[in-house]
Tab-separated table of C-alpha atoms in Angstrom:
chain	number	residue	atom	x	y	z
A	1	MET	CA	-0.014	0.016	0.010
A	2	GLU	CA	1.163	3.507	-0.764
A	3	ALA	CA	0.520	6.889	0.819
A	4	VAL	CA	1.258	10.307	-0.700
A	5	ALA	CA	2.261	13.627	0.840
A	6	LYS	CA	2.659	16.822	-1.081
A	7	LEU	CA	4.175	20.166	-0.170
A	8	LYS	CA	3.393	23.039	-2.467
A	9	ASN	CA	4.880	26.510	-2.956
A	10	VAL	CA	8.001	26.076	-0.822
A	11	PRO	CA	9.905	29.362	-1.000
A	12	MET	CA	13.122	27.762	-2.150
A	13	SER	CA	14.788	27.034	-5.470
A	14	PRO	CA	13.976	23.566	-6.850
A	15	ARG	CA	17.647	22.997	-7.517
A	16	LYS	CA	18.463	23.382	-3.810
A	17	MET	CA	15.568	21.149	-2.764
A	18	ARG	CA	16.579	18.411	-5.214
A	19	LEU	CA	19.982	18.063	-3.492
A	20	VAL	CA	18.246	16.563	-0.421
A	21	VAL	CA	15.338	14.883	-2.247
A	22	ASP	CA	17.799	12.855	-4.327
A	23	ASN	CA	19.489	11.633	-1.108
A	24	ILE	CA	16.286	10.269	0.455
A	25	ARG	CA	14.774	8.588	-2.590
A	26	GLY	CA	14.645	4.778	-2.177
A	27	LYS	CA	15.769	4.871	1.496
A	28	LYS	CA	14.009	3.341	4.478
A	29	VAL	CA	11.866	5.895	6.276
A	30	GLY	CA	14.061	5.973	9.396
A	31	ASP	CA	17.157	6.582	7.258
A	32	ALA	CA	15.375	9.280	5.301
A	33	LEU	CA	14.373	11.062	8.521
A	34	ALA	CA	17.960	10.886	9.756
A	35	ILE	CA	19.292	12.322	6.503
A	36	CYS	CA	16.800	15.182	6.672
A	37	LYS	CA	17.484	15.889	10.315
A	38	PHE	CA	21.283	15.952	10.119
A	39	THR	CA	21.839	17.609	6.779
A	40	ASN	CA	23.060	21.195	6.880
A	41	LYS	CA	20.535	22.322	4.224
A	42	GLU	CA	17.382	24.292	4.864
A	43	ALA	CA	15.534	21.836	2.662
A	44	GLY	CA	16.010	19.104	5.299
A	45	ILE	CA	13.644	20.890	7.688
A	46	TRP	CA	10.888	20.989	5.069
A	47	LEU	CA	11.442	17.370	3.948
A	48	GLU	CA	11.516	16.001	7.497
A	49	LYS	CA	8.029	17.348	8.108
A	50	LEU	CA	6.869	16.021	4.751
A	51	VAL	CA	8.168	12.495	5.407
A	52	LEU	CA	6.481	12.465	8.804
A	53	SER	CA	3.252	13.557	7.111
A	54	ALA	CA	3.569	10.745	4.568
A	55	ILE	CA	4.038	8.211	7.388
A	56	SER	CA	0.988	9.523	9.141
A	57	ASN	CA	-1.027	9.362	5.903
A	58	TRP	CA	0.093	5.714	5.507
A	59	GLU	CA	-0.995	4.833	9.036
A	60	ASN	CA	-4.403	6.453	8.520
A	61	LYS	CA	-4.911	4.743	5.197
A	62	ALA	CA	-3.935	1.349	6.600
A	63	ASP	CA	-6.194	1.733	9.686
A	64	MET	CA	-3.470	0.301	11.831
A	65	VAL	CA	-3.686	0.165	15.625
A	66	GLY	CA	0.082	-0.205	15.993
A	67	SER	CA	2.826	1.781	14.397
A	68	ALA	CA	4.300	1.750	10.926
A	69	ASP	CA	7.671	0.523	12.175
A	70	ASP	CA	6.654	-3.137	11.756
A	71	PHE	CA	5.943	-2.843	8.049
A	72	ASP	CA	9.346	-1.673	6.738
A	73	LEU	CA	8.263	1.585	5.079
A	74	VAL	CA	10.436	2.987	2.319
A	75	VAL	CA	10.402	6.237	0.359
A	76	LYS	CA	9.258	4.748	-2.950
A	77	THR	CA	9.108	7.954	-4.957
A	78	ALA	CA	10.330	11.464	-4.172
A	79	PHE	CA	10.509	14.304	-6.648
A	80	CYS	CA	10.645	18.080	-6.787
A	81	ASP	CA	9.029	20.188	-9.485
A	82	GLY	CA	9.321	23.924	-10.101
A	83	GLY	CA	6.463	26.114	-8.865
A	84	THR	CA	5.396	29.601	-9.665
A	85	MET	CA	8.000	32.364	-9.661
A	86	LEU	CA	7.657	35.723	-8.021
A	87	LYS	CA	9.018	38.377	-10.395
A	88	ARG	CA	10.615	41.400	-8.802
A	89	PHE	CA	12.784	44.255	-10.015
A	90	GLN	CA	16.014	45.458	-8.445
A	91	PRO	CA	17.011	49.112	-9.183
A	92	ALA	CA	20.216	49.368	-11.209
A	93	PRO	CA	22.451	52.233	-12.198
A	94	GLN	CA	21.500	54.778	-14.871
A	95	GLY	CA	17.748	54.241	-14.464
A	96	ARG	CA	17.837	50.555	-15.347
A	97	ALA	CA	16.269	47.634	-13.559
A	98	HIS	CA	17.351	44.055	-13.139
A	99	ARG	CA	14.814	41.235	-12.929
A	100	ILE	CA	14.881	39.088	-9.753
A	101	LEU	CA	13.124	35.676	-9.967
A	102	LYS	CA	12.160	34.261	-6.575
A	103	ARG	CA	11.676	30.633	-7.301
A	104	ARG	CA	9.335	28.185	-5.564
A	105	ASN	CA	8.858	24.411	-5.775
A	106	HIS	CA	6.442	21.557	-5.169
A	107	VAL	CA	7.631	18.354	-3.493
A	108	THR	CA	5.855	14.971	-3.652
A	109	ILE	CA	6.776	11.945	-1.543
A	110	ILE	CA	5.249	8.482	-1.804
A	111	VAL	CA	5.940	5.891	0.919
A	112	ALA	CA	5.153	2.210	0.537
A	113	ASN	CA	5.475	-0.842	2.748
A	114	ARG	CA	7.628	-3.882	1.953
A	115	VAL	CA	5.887	-6.240	4.451
A	116	LYS	CA	2.390	-7.231	3.289
A	117	LEU	CA	-0.657	-6.147	5.248
A	118	GLU	CA	-3.431	-8.605	6.158
A	119	SER	CA	-5.876	-6.629	4.017
A	120	GLU	CA	-3.600	-6.888	0.937
A	121	ASN	CA	-3.482	-10.704	1.130
A	122	ALA	CA	-7.307	-10.984	0.670
């Protein structure tokens, strides 16, 4: 079974976010949380919350009384897409203006279990 968590309009460049997203793709959930927590990138803070949200979504979808630790959850898919850009102007010499693009991104994480659930066997 899979569960999805999405984070939209993060005020960070997609290129910066992809550095951490590429590191957690395919990892176990515990390892992914450790990578997010101990990386020195700002993206780690955002992704840690998103992975915790995906785990919570999986637990709600599975209607489990226990925790998700017994089912060997992994980050099956993780990707980062570009979002909308805020366009601003910076004053420049001689009456000119330089364009400033403040980039945003959307992140999607899908977690799946490796150990079968009882409901999946039926």
